[in-house]
XYZ file of C-alpha atoms in Angstrom:
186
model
C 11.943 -24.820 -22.555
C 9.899 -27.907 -22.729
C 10.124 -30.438 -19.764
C 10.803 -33.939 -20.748
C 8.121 -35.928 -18.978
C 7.106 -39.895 -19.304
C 4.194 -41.161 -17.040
C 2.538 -44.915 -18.142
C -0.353 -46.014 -16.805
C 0.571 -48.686 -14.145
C -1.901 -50.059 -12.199
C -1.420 -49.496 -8.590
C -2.491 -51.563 -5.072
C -1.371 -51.736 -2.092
C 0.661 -54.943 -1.208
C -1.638 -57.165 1.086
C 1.259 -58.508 3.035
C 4.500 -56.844 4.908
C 6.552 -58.902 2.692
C 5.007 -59.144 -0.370
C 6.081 -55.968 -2.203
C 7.773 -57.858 -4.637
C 5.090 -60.410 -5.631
C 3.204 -57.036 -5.803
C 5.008 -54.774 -8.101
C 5.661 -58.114 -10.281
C 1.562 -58.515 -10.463
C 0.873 -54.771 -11.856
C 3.658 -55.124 -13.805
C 1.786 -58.386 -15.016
C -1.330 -56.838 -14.979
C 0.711 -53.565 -17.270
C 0.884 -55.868 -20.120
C -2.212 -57.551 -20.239
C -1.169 -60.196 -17.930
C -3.672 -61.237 -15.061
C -1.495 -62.864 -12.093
C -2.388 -62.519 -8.736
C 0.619 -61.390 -6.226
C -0.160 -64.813 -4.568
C 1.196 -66.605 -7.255
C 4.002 -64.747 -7.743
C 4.879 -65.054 -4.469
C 3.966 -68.978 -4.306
C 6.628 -68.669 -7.466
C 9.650 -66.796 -5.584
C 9.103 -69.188 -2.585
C 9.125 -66.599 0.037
C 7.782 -66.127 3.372
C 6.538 -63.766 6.014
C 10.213 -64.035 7.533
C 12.209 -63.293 4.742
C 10.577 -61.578 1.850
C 11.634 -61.761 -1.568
C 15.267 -61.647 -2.942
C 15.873 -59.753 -6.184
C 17.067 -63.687 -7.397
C 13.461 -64.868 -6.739
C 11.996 -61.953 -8.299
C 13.231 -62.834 -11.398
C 12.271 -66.767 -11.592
C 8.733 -65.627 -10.292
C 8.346 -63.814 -13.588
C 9.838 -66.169 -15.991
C 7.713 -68.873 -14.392
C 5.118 -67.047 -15.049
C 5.980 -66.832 -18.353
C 7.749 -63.123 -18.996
C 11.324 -62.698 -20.238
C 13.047 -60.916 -18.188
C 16.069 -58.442 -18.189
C 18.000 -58.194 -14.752
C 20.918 -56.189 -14.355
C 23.283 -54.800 -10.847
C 24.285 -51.913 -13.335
C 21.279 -49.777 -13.198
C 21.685 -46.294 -14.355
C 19.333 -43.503 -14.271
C 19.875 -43.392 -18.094
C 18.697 -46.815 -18.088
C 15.802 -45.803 -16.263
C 14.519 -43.153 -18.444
C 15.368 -45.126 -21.766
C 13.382 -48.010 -20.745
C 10.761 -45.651 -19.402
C 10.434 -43.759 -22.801
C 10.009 -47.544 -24.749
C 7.113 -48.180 -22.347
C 8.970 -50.499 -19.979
C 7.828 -49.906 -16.357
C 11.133 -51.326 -14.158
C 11.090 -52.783 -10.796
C 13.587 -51.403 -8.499
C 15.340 -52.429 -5.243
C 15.329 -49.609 -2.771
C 16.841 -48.679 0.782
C 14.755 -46.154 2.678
C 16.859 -44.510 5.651
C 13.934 -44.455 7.971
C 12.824 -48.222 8.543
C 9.376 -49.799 8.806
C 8.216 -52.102 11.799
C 6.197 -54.739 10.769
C 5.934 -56.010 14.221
C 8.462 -59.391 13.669
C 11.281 -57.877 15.374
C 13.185 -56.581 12.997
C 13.303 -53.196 11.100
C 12.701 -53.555 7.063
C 14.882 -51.102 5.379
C 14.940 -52.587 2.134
C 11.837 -52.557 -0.416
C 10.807 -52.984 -4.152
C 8.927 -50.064 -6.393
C 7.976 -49.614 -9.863
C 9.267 -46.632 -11.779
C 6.585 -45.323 -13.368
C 7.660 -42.472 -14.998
C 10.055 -39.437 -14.905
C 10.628 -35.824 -15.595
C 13.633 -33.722 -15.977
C 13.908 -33.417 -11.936
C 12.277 -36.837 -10.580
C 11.382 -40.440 -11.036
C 7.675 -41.286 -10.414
C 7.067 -44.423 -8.205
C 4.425 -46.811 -7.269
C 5.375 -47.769 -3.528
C 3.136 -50.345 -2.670
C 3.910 -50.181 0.865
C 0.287 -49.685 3.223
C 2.384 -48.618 6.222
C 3.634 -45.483 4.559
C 0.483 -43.322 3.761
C -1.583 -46.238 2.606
C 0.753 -46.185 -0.446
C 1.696 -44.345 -2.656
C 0.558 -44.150 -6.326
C 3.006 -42.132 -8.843
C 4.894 -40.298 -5.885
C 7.944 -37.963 -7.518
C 11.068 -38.719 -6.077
C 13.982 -36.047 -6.791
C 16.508 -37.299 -8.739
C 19.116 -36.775 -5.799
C 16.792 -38.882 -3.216
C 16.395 -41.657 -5.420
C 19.908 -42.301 -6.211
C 20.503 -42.546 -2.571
C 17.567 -44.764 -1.789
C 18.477 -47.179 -5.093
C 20.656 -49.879 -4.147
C 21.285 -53.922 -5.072
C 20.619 -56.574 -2.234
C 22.802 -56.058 1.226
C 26.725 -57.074 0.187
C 26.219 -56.368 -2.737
C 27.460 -53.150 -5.102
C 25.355 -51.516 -7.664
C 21.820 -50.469 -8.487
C 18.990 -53.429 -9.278
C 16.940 -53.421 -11.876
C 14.336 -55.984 -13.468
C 12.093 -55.279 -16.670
C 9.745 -57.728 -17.912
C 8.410 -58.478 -21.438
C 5.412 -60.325 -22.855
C 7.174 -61.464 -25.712
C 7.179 -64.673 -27.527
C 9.281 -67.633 -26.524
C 11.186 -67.076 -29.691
C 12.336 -63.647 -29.034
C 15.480 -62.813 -26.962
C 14.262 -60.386 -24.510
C 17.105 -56.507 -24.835
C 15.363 -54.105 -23.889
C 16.310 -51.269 -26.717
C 19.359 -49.185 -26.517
C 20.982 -52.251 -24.424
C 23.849 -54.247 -26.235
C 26.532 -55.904 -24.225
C 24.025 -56.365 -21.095
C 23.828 -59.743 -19.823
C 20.627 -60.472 -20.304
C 18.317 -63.569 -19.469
C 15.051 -65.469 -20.797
């Protein structure tokens, strides 16, 4: 039996600040497609600070100010996943991890972005950008069962986030394949 496997070649680095995950995964995401932007700009885009981080909202104006369309959805699946995945679309996820990091401010983060990287019939591969946790992590598997747990949307709110970003033209409407009926934004 033949495993069905999809790894692309992301580039990884750690984030340089506690609360810059986001502006990180956004730059090698950037930096996926060709795209040199630091995670300073992003984050100078998404307005945040070293008090509040990044919203999943902000995420997605950083990268269309930075000119990517984007596709942003609450109704992540892991079908989604592995379809975009398999057309070469690294996604940004929003994730909860159980056991919280102190970042010395007071206040426990629990929440966090990644970059699905890949899968294979049994995990998802992630970049986790975070130093605190083993310096990073670079293509770590998570099992299937773990990462459904950890995936979530921002606090009060129901589903599983998801943001994909293309290089394409300004004249293109930005689905990613297999997607109809998906709000979708540009």
């Amino acid at each position: 039996m033949t495993e069905n496997k999809i790894q692309l070649n992301v580039p990884f680095a750690p984030q340089d600040e506690w609360y810059w995950c986001g502006p990180t995964c956004l730059s090698l995401v950037a930096r996926y497609w060709g795209k040199e932007v630091s995670a300073s700009e992003f984050a100078r885009s998404a307005g945040i600070n070293e008090h509040v981080g990044t919203s999943c909202a902000a995420m997605s104006c950083a990268a269309r100010a930075e000119g990517f369309w984007v596709y942003e959805t609450m109704r992540g699946s892991p079908e989604m996943l592995r379809a975009l995945l398999a057309d070469g679309i690294p996604t940004i996820v929003y994730v909860y991890h159980e056991e919280a990091t102190d970042h010395g401010y007071g206040e426990l983060d629990h929440f966090h972005f990644e970059i699905v990287t890949g899968y294979t019939d049994i995990a998802f591969v992630c970049h986790d950008v975070d130093p605190s946790v083993d310096g990073g992590s670079e293509n770590k598997h998570v099992s299937l069962e773990d990462f459904k747990k950890m995936w979530c949307s921002e606090p009060g709110a129901d589903g599983r986030w998801l943001l994909a970003l293309s290089p394409r033209q300004a004249d293109e409407r930005f689905v990613p394949p297999h997607f109809s009926g998906e709000p979708h934004s540009s």
